[in-house]
PDB file of C-alpha atoms in Angstrom:
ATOM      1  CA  UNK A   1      40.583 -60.747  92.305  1.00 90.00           C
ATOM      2  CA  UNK A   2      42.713 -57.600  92.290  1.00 93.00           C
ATOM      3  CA  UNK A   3      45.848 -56.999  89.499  1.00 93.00           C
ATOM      4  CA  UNK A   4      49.216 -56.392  91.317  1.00 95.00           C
ATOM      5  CA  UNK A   5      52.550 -56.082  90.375  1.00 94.00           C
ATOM      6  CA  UNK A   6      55.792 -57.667  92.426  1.00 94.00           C
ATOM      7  CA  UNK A   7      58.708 -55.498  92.458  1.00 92.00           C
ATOM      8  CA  UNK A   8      60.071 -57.698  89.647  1.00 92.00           C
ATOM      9  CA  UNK A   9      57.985 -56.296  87.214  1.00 92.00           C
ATOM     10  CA  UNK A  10      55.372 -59.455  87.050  1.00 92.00           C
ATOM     11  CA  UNK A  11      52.110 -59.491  87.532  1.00 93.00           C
ATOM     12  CA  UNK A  12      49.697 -61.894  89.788  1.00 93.00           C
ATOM     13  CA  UNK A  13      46.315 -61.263  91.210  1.00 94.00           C
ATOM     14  CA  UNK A  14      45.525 -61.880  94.724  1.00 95.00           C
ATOM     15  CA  UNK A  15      41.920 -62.270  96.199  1.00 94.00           C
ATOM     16  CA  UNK A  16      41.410 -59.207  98.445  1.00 95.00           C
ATOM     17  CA  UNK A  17      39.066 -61.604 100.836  1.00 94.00           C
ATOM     18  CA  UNK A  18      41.735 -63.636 101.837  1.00 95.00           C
ATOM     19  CA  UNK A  19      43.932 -59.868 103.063  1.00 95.00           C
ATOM     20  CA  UNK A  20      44.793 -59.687 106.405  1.00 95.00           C
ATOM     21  CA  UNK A  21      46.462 -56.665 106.266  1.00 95.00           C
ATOM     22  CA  UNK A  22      48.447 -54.665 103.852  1.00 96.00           C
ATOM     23  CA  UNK A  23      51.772 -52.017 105.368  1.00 96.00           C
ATOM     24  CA  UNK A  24      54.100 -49.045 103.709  1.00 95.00           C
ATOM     25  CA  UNK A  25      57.428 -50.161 105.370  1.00 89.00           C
ATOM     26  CA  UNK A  26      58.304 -48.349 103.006  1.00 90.00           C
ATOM     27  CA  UNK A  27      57.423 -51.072 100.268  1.00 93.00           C
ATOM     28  CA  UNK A  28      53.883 -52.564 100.178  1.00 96.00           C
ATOM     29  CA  UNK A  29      53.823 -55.714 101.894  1.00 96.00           C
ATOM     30  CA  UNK A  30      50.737 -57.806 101.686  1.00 96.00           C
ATOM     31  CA  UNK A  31      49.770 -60.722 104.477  1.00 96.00           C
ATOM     32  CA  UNK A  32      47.218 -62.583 103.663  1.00 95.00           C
ATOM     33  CA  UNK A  33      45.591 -65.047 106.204  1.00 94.00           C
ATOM     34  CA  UNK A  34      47.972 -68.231 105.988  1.00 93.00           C
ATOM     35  CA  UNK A  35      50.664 -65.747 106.546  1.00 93.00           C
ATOM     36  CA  UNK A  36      52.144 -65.739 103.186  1.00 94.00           C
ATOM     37  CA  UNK A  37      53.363 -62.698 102.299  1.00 95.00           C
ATOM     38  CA  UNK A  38      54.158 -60.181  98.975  1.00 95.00           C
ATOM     39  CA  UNK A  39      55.708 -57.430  98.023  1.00 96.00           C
ATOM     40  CA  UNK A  40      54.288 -55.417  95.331  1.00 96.00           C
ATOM     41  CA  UNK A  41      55.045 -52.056  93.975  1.00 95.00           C
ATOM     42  CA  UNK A  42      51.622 -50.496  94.277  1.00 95.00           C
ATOM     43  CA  UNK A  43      51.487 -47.968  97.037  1.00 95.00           C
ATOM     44  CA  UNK A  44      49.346 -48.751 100.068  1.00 95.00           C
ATOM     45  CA  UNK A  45      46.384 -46.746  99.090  1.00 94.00           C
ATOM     46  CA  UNK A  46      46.156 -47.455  95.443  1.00 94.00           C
ATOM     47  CA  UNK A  47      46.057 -51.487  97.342  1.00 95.00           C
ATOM     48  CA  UNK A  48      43.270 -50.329  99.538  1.00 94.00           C
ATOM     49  CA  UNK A  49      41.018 -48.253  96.501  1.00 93.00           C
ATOM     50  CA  UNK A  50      41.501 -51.305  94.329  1.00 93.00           C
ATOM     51  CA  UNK A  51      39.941 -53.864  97.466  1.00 94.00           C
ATOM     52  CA  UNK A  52      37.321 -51.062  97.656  1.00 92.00           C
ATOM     53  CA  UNK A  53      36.479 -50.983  94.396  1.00 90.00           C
ATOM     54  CA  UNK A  54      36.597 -54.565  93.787  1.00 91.00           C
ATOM     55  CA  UNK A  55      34.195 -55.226  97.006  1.00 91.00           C
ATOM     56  CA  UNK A  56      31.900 -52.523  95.253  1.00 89.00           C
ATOM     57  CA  UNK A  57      31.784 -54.551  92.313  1.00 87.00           C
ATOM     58  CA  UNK A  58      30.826 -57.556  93.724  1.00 87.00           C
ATOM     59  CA  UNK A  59      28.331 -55.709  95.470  1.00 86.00           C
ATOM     60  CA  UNK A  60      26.677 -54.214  92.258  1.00 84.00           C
ATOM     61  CA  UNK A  61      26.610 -57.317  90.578  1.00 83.00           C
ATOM     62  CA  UNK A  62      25.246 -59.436  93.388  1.00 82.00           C
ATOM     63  CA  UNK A  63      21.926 -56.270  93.622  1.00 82.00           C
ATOM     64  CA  UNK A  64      22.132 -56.448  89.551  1.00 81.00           C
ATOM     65  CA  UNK A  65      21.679 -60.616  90.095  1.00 79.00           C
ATOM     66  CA  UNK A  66      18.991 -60.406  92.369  1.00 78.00           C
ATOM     67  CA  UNK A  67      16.809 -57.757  90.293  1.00 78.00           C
ATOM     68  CA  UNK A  68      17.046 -59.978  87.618  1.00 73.00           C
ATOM     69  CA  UNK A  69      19.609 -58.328  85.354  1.00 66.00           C
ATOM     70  CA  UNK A  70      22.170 -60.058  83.280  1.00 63.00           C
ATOM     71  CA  UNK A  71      25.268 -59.104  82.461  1.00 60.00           C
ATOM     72  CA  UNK A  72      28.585 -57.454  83.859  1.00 58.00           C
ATOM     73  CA  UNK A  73      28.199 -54.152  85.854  1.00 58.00           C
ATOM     74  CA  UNK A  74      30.850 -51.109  84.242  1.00 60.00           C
ATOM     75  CA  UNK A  75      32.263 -48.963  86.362  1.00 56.00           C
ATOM     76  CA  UNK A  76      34.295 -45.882  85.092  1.00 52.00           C
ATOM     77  CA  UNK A  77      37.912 -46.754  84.072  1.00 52.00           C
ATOM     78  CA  UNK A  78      39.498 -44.715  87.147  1.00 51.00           C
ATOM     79  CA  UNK A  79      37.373 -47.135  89.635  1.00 54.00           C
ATOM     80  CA  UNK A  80      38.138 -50.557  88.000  1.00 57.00           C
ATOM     81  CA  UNK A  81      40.266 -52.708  91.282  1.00 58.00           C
ATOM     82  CA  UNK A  82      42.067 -54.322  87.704  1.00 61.00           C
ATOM     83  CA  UNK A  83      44.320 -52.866  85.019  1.00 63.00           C
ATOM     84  CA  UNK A  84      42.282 -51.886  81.568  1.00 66.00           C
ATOM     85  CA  UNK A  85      43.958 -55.002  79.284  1.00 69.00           C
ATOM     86  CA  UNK A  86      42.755 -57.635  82.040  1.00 65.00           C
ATOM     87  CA  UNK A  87      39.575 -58.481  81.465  1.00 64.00           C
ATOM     88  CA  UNK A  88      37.865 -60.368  84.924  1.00 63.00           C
ATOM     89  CA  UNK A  89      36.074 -63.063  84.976  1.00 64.00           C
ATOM     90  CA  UNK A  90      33.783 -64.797  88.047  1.00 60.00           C
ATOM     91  CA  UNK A  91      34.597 -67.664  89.569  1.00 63.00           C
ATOM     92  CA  UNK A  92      32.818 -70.192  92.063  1.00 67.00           C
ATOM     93  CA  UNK A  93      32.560 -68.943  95.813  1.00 67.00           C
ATOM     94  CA  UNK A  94      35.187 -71.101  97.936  1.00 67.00           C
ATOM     95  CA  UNK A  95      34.138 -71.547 101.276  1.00 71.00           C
ATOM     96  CA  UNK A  96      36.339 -70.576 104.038  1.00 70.00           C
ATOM     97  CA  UNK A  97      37.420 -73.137 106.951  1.00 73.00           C
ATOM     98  CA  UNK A  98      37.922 -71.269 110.586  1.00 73.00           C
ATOM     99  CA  UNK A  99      41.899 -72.056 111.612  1.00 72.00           C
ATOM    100  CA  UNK A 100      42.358 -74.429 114.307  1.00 73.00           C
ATOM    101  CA  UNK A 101      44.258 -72.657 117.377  1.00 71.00           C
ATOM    102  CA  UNK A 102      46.348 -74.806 119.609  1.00 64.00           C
TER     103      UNK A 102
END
């Protein structure tokens, strides 16, 4: 999951797997697959380096996993897809269903 921040001032994180697209019009709007929609206040590319760093991330820690290491991978501050008070935790996979077109 990746730390945003609605116009409002609040905070939510979104899961950058479930992005469909993100647009500068001029805010940031975010669409995610269902359609739903947010605004946030994060420019467009800080969006896109925090799904990027995020995806590396996940990445790491699956090659960490699989040599047998333990433990959470550390990346420098500037690359962390979160703010530096959140700390992330993992959570189960959920599987994705295809959308049925009519």
């Amino acid at each position: 999951m990746i730390i945003l921040t609605r116009l409002a001032g609040s905070r939510f994180a979104v899961n950058p797997d479930l992005l469909e697209r993100v647009e500068s019009t001029p805010d940031t709007v975010l669409t995610l697959l269902d359609g739903t929609k947010y605004v946030v206040s994060e420019p467009l590319d800080e969006v896109v380096r925090r799904v990027a760093d995020y995806r590396a991330t996940v990445i790491a820690t699956a090659r960490r996993l699989a040599e047998g290491e333990s433990g959470p991978v550390a990346l420098p501050a500037a690359q962390e897809p979160w703010p530096a008070d959140v700390t992330p935790e993992l959570a189960p996979a959920v599987p994705l269903r295809r959308r049925r077109r009519s």
